[in-house]
Amino acid sequence: MLGIIGAMDEEVAQIKEKMTDVTVTSVAGMDFYQGKLGGKDAVVVRSGIGKVNAGMCSQILADRFHISAIVNTGIAGSLRAEINIGDIVVSTDAVQHDMDASGFGYRIGQIPRVDTFAFEADEKLRELAIECNQKVNPEIQAFPGRVVSGDQFISDKAKKEWLIEQFSASCTEMEGAAIAQAAYLNGIPFLIIRAISDKADDSAGMDYAAFEAQAIKHSVNLLLEMASRYEA
């Protein structure tokens, strides 16, 4: 069964509308929609914004629904010049950029006593996502790349440049790396799919408001096609 997480109602509402045979289970303030999506078993849920919500949501999917994979869908800020608003990033791996235990000798982003710096996304899921995007969103590109997450909306050019320098990342958002960590600890394949809504710089507030709906449409198109072709 595929687990699909979006942080905001806007990111999952259109996906829920496409589901059939739905039952809803409420846990920890989250509504888990279990049913069929594209003819396949799936659970779709709005986690809420931020890493704690995302991590809790992922663990509930693992414990209560015994999912075979997690896909995180939503929007993000671009960290690479060639990745434009509306384009999509599919994760190669994910890092929590606001984890800082450097005072103990750890690299920024490294979680102490965890045996990996970056959580590797599932290659088969990533290849499927890129293939599906070519079919349903032919006008935009899907870029493989690192996703960095933190409990911050990045709208400062200096912070953007710091993220690029520290992590060589493709986009930044607020949930994906927490989902990646939970998936890693539970031995569950995962993928983060993020449509770009802004450039994560001084224009981010204006760009986000203008392009949020466009970005969500692209990620929803991709995810619906992907769900219909997913094989556990």
Short mmCIF file of C-alpha atoms in Angstrom, two decimals:
data_model
loop_
_atom_site.label_atom_id
_atom_site.label_comp_id
_atom_site.label_asym_id
_atom_site.label_seq_id
_atom_site.Cartn_x
_atom_site.Cartn_y
_atom_site.Cartn_z
CA MET A 1 0.00 0.00 0.00
CA LEU A 2 1.32 3.42 -0.98
CA GLY A 3 1.35 6.19 1.63
CA ILE A 4 1.05 9.74 0.30
CA ILE A 5 1.79 12.74 2.52
CA GLY A 6 1.20 16.41 1.80
CA ALA A 7 1.77 19.15 4.35
CA MET A 8 -1.20 21.33 3.42
CA ASP A 9 -4.83 20.75 2.46
CA GLU A 10 -4.14 22.34 -0.92
CA GLU A 11 -1.50 19.69 -1.64
CA VAL A 12 -3.73 16.65 -1.05
CA ALA A 13 -7.32 17.84 -1.65
CA GLN A 14 -7.24 17.08 -5.38
CA ILE A 15 -5.71 13.66 -4.74
CA LYS A 16 -8.39 12.75 -2.22
CA GLU A 17 -11.07 13.68 -4.76
CA LYS A 18 -9.72 10.97 -7.09
CA MET A 19 -9.94 8.21 -4.46
CA THR A 20 -12.65 5.54 -4.31
CA ASP A 21 -13.80 3.13 -1.56
CA VAL A 22 -12.56 5.56 1.06
CA THR A 23 -12.54 5.09 4.80
CA VAL A 24 -11.19 7.83 7.07
CA THR A 25 -9.21 7.18 10.24
CA SER A 26 -8.31 10.11 12.52
CA VAL A 27 -5.08 9.85 14.52
CA ALA A 28 -3.17 12.65 16.27
CA GLY A 29 -5.30 15.31 14.58
CA MET A 30 -4.63 13.90 11.10
CA ASP A 31 -7.24 12.33 8.82
CA PHE A 32 -5.92 9.28 6.94
CA TYR A 33 -7.91 8.58 3.77
CA GLN A 34 -7.55 4.90 2.92
CA GLY A 35 -8.93 3.54 -0.34
CA LYS A 36 -8.14 3.12 -4.02
CA LEU A 37 -6.15 5.60 -6.08
CA GLY A 38 -5.74 4.78 -9.74
CA GLY A 39 -7.02 1.31 -8.90
CA LYS A 40 -4.27 0.74 -6.30
CA ASP A 41 -4.39 0.62 -2.50
CA ALA A 42 -3.29 3.93 -1.00
CA VAL A 43 -3.49 6.12 2.09
CA VAL A 44 -3.52 9.90 1.60
CA VAL A 45 -3.00 12.31 4.51
CA ARG A 46 -2.35 15.96 5.29
CA SER A 47 0.41 15.95 7.87
CA GLY A 48 0.47 19.64 8.75
CA ILE A 49 3.46 21.90 8.25
CA GLY A 50 6.89 21.25 9.73
CA LYS A 51 9.20 18.38 10.57
CA VAL A 52 7.50 17.18 13.76
CA ASN A 53 4.14 16.82 12.04
CA ALA A 54 5.76 15.09 9.08
CA GLY A 55 7.72 12.65 11.23
CA MET A 56 4.68 11.77 13.35
CA CYS A 57 2.59 11.24 10.24
CA SER A 58 5.15 8.92 8.71
CA GLN A 59 5.33 6.79 11.83
CA ILE A 60 1.55 6.45 11.96
CA LEU A 61 1.55 5.31 8.34
CA ALA A 62 4.13 2.68 9.23
CA ASP A 63 2.46 1.49 12.43
CA ARG A 64 -1.24 1.66 11.58
CA PHE A 65 -1.33 1.10 7.81
CA HIS A 66 1.81 -0.99 7.18
CA ILE A 67 2.58 0.90 3.99
CA SER A 68 5.11 -0.41 1.48
CA ALA A 69 6.39 3.04 0.41
CA ILE A 70 5.96 6.73 1.23
CA VAL A 71 5.72 9.55 -1.30
CA ASN A 72 5.80 13.12 -0.03
CA THR A 73 4.19 15.60 -2.40
CA GLY A 74 4.07 19.37 -2.21
CA ILE A 75 5.85 22.57 -3.12
CA ALA A 76 9.33 23.96 -2.49
CA GLY A 77 11.76 26.76 -3.19
CA SER A 78 14.36 26.25 -5.90
CA LEU A 79 18.06 26.35 -5.00
CA ARG A 80 19.37 25.92 -8.55
CA ALA A 81 19.17 28.52 -11.30
CA GLU A 82 18.14 25.98 -13.93
CA ILE A 83 15.19 24.74 -11.84
CA ASN A 84 12.39 27.18 -12.54
CA ILE A 85 9.03 27.88 -10.99
CA GLY A 86 6.67 25.09 -12.01
CA ASP A 87 9.43 22.52 -12.50
CA ILE A 88 9.64 19.45 -10.27
CA VAL A 89 12.40 18.07 -8.06
CA VAL A 90 12.45 14.34 -7.28
CA SER A 91 14.71 13.49 -4.39
CA THR A 92 17.99 11.68 -4.65
CA ASP A 93 18.38 12.13 -0.90
CA ALA A 94 17.31 14.45 1.91
CA VAL A 95 19.05 16.37 4.72
CA GLN A 96 17.74 18.44 7.64
CA HIS A 97 19.51 21.75 7.13
CA ASP A 98 18.58 23.12 10.56
CA MET A 99 20.19 20.23 12.45
CA ASP A 100 23.33 21.72 13.99
CA ALA A 101 25.39 19.68 16.42
CA SER A 102 28.64 21.21 15.19
CA GLY A 103 29.57 22.03 18.76
CA PHE A 104 30.14 18.29 19.22
CA GLY A 105 32.17 17.98 16.05
CA TYR A 106 29.39 16.95 13.69
CA ARG A 107 28.89 18.37 10.22
CA ILE A 108 25.90 20.72 9.98
CA GLY A 109 22.94 18.60 8.91
CA GLN A 110 24.28 15.42 10.52
CA ILE A 111 21.96 13.95 13.15
CA PRO A 112 24.10 12.76 16.06
CA ARG A 113 24.40 8.97 16.37
CA VAL A 114 22.59 8.32 13.10
CA ASP A 115 24.76 6.35 10.70
CA THR A 116 24.06 8.44 7.60
CA PHE A 117 24.33 12.12 6.76
CA ALA A 118 21.72 12.12 3.98
CA PHE A 119 18.73 9.78 3.71
CA GLU A 120 18.77 8.07 0.32
CA ALA A 121 15.53 8.05 -1.66
CA ASP A 122 14.34 4.97 -3.54
CA GLU A 123 15.80 4.80 -7.05
CA LYS A 124 12.89 2.84 -8.57
CA LEU A 125 10.36 5.34 -7.25
CA ARG A 126 12.45 8.21 -8.60
CA GLU A 127 12.72 6.64 -12.05
CA LEU A 128 8.97 6.01 -12.09
CA ALA A 129 8.29 9.63 -11.12
CA ILE A 130 10.50 11.02 -13.88
CA GLU A 131 8.86 8.74 -16.45
CA CYS A 132 5.36 9.68 -15.29
CA ASN A 133 6.19 13.38 -15.36
CA GLN A 134 7.28 13.15 -18.98
CA LYS A 135 3.83 11.79 -19.79
CA VAL A 136 1.55 14.06 -17.75
CA ASN A 137 3.62 17.28 -17.53
CA PRO A 138 5.51 17.32 -20.85
CA GLU A 139 6.00 21.08 -20.68
CA ILE A 140 8.08 20.96 -17.49
CA GLN A 141 11.19 19.17 -16.32
CA ALA A 142 11.71 16.82 -13.39
CA PHE A 143 15.16 17.24 -11.85
CA PRO A 144 16.74 14.60 -9.60
CA GLY A 145 18.41 16.29 -6.65
CA ARG A 146 18.94 16.71 -2.94
CA VAL A 147 16.09 18.10 -0.87
CA VAL A 148 16.92 20.05 2.29
CA SER A 149 14.31 20.57 4.99
CA GLY A 150 14.01 22.78 8.03
CA ASP A 151 11.39 24.49 10.14
CA GLN A 152 11.91 27.72 8.19
CA PHE A 153 10.33 29.31 5.13
CA ILE A 154 13.40 30.42 3.17
CA SER A 155 12.93 33.89 1.74
CA ASP A 156 16.37 35.41 2.23
CA LYS A 157 19.03 35.44 -0.47
CA ALA A 158 21.90 35.03 1.99
CA LYS A 159 20.23 31.99 3.57
CA LYS A 160 19.63 30.52 0.12
CA GLU A 161 23.30 30.91 -0.78
CA TRP A 162 24.28 29.28 2.52
CA LEU A 163 22.06 26.26 1.77
CA ILE A 164 23.61 25.90 -1.67
CA GLU A 165 27.15 26.15 -0.29
CA GLN A 166 26.59 23.78 2.63
CA PHE A 167 24.47 21.09 0.99
CA SER A 168 24.59 21.38 -2.84
CA ALA A 169 20.82 20.99 -2.72
CA SER A 170 18.20 21.40 -5.42
CA CYS A 171 15.29 22.69 -3.34
CA THR A 172 14.26 23.57 0.17
CA GLU A 173 11.05 22.93 2.09
CA MET A 174 9.82 22.04 5.58
CA GLU A 175 8.92 18.34 5.80
CA GLY A 176 10.67 15.99 3.39
CA ALA A 177 13.82 15.14 5.33
CA ALA A 178 11.79 14.28 8.45
CA ILE A 179 9.68 11.90 6.37
CA ALA A 180 12.92 10.52 4.91
CA GLN A 181 14.36 9.91 8.38
CA ALA A 182 11.22 8.10 9.56
CA ALA A 183 11.16 6.01 6.40
CA TYR A 184 14.85 5.15 6.82
CA LEU A 185 14.42 4.05 10.43
CA ASN A 186 11.43 1.88 9.48
CA GLY A 187 13.08 0.39 6.41
CA ILE A 188 10.43 1.84 4.06
CA PRO A 189 11.27 3.13 0.55
CA PHE A 190 10.47 6.82 0.08
CA LEU A 191 10.49 9.59 -2.47
CA ILE A 192 10.01 13.35 -2.14
CA ILE A 193 8.30 15.06 -5.09
CA ARG A 194 8.35 18.85 -4.93
CA ALA A 195 6.98 21.29 -7.46
CA ILE A 196 8.76 24.63 -7.40
CA SER A 197 6.64 27.57 -6.23
CA ASP A 198 9.38 30.15 -5.65
CA LYS A 199 13.11 30.83 -5.88
CA ALA A 200 13.77 30.75 -2.10
CA ASP A 201 15.14 34.30 -2.12
CA ASP A 202 13.91 37.85 -1.54
CA SER A 203 11.13 37.32 -4.09
CA ALA A 204 9.85 34.14 -2.43
CA GLY A 205 6.81 35.65 -0.72
CA MET A 206 5.53 37.17 -3.95
CA ASP A 207 6.38 34.14 -6.09
CA TYR A 208 4.79 31.69 -3.66
CA ALA A 209 1.44 33.45 -3.68
CA ALA A 210 1.40 33.74 -7.45
CA PHE A 211 2.55 30.25 -8.39
CA GLU A 212 1.35 27.95 -5.58
CA ALA A 213 -1.69 26.69 -7.52
CA GLN A 214 0.35 26.07 -10.68
CA ALA A 215 2.99 24.14 -8.78
CA ILE A 216 0.41 22.00 -6.96
CA LYS A 217 -1.31 21.14 -10.25
CA HIS A 218 1.95 19.74 -11.65
CA SER A 219 2.69 17.64 -8.58
CA VAL A 220 -0.89 16.30 -8.45
CA ASN A 221 -0.76 15.30 -12.14
CA LEU A 222 2.46 13.44 -11.52
CA LEU A 223 1.34 11.70 -8.36
CA LEU A 224 -1.96 10.46 -9.82
CA GLU A 225 -0.13 8.87 -12.75
CA MET A 226 2.50 7.45 -10.44
CA ALA A 227 -0.05 5.92 -8.07
CA SER A 228 -1.82 4.14 -10.93
CA ARG A 229 1.48 2.52 -12.01
CA TYR A 230 2.95 1.77 -8.61
CA GLU A 231 3.76 -1.86 -7.82
CA ALA A 232 4.89 -2.73 -4.30
#
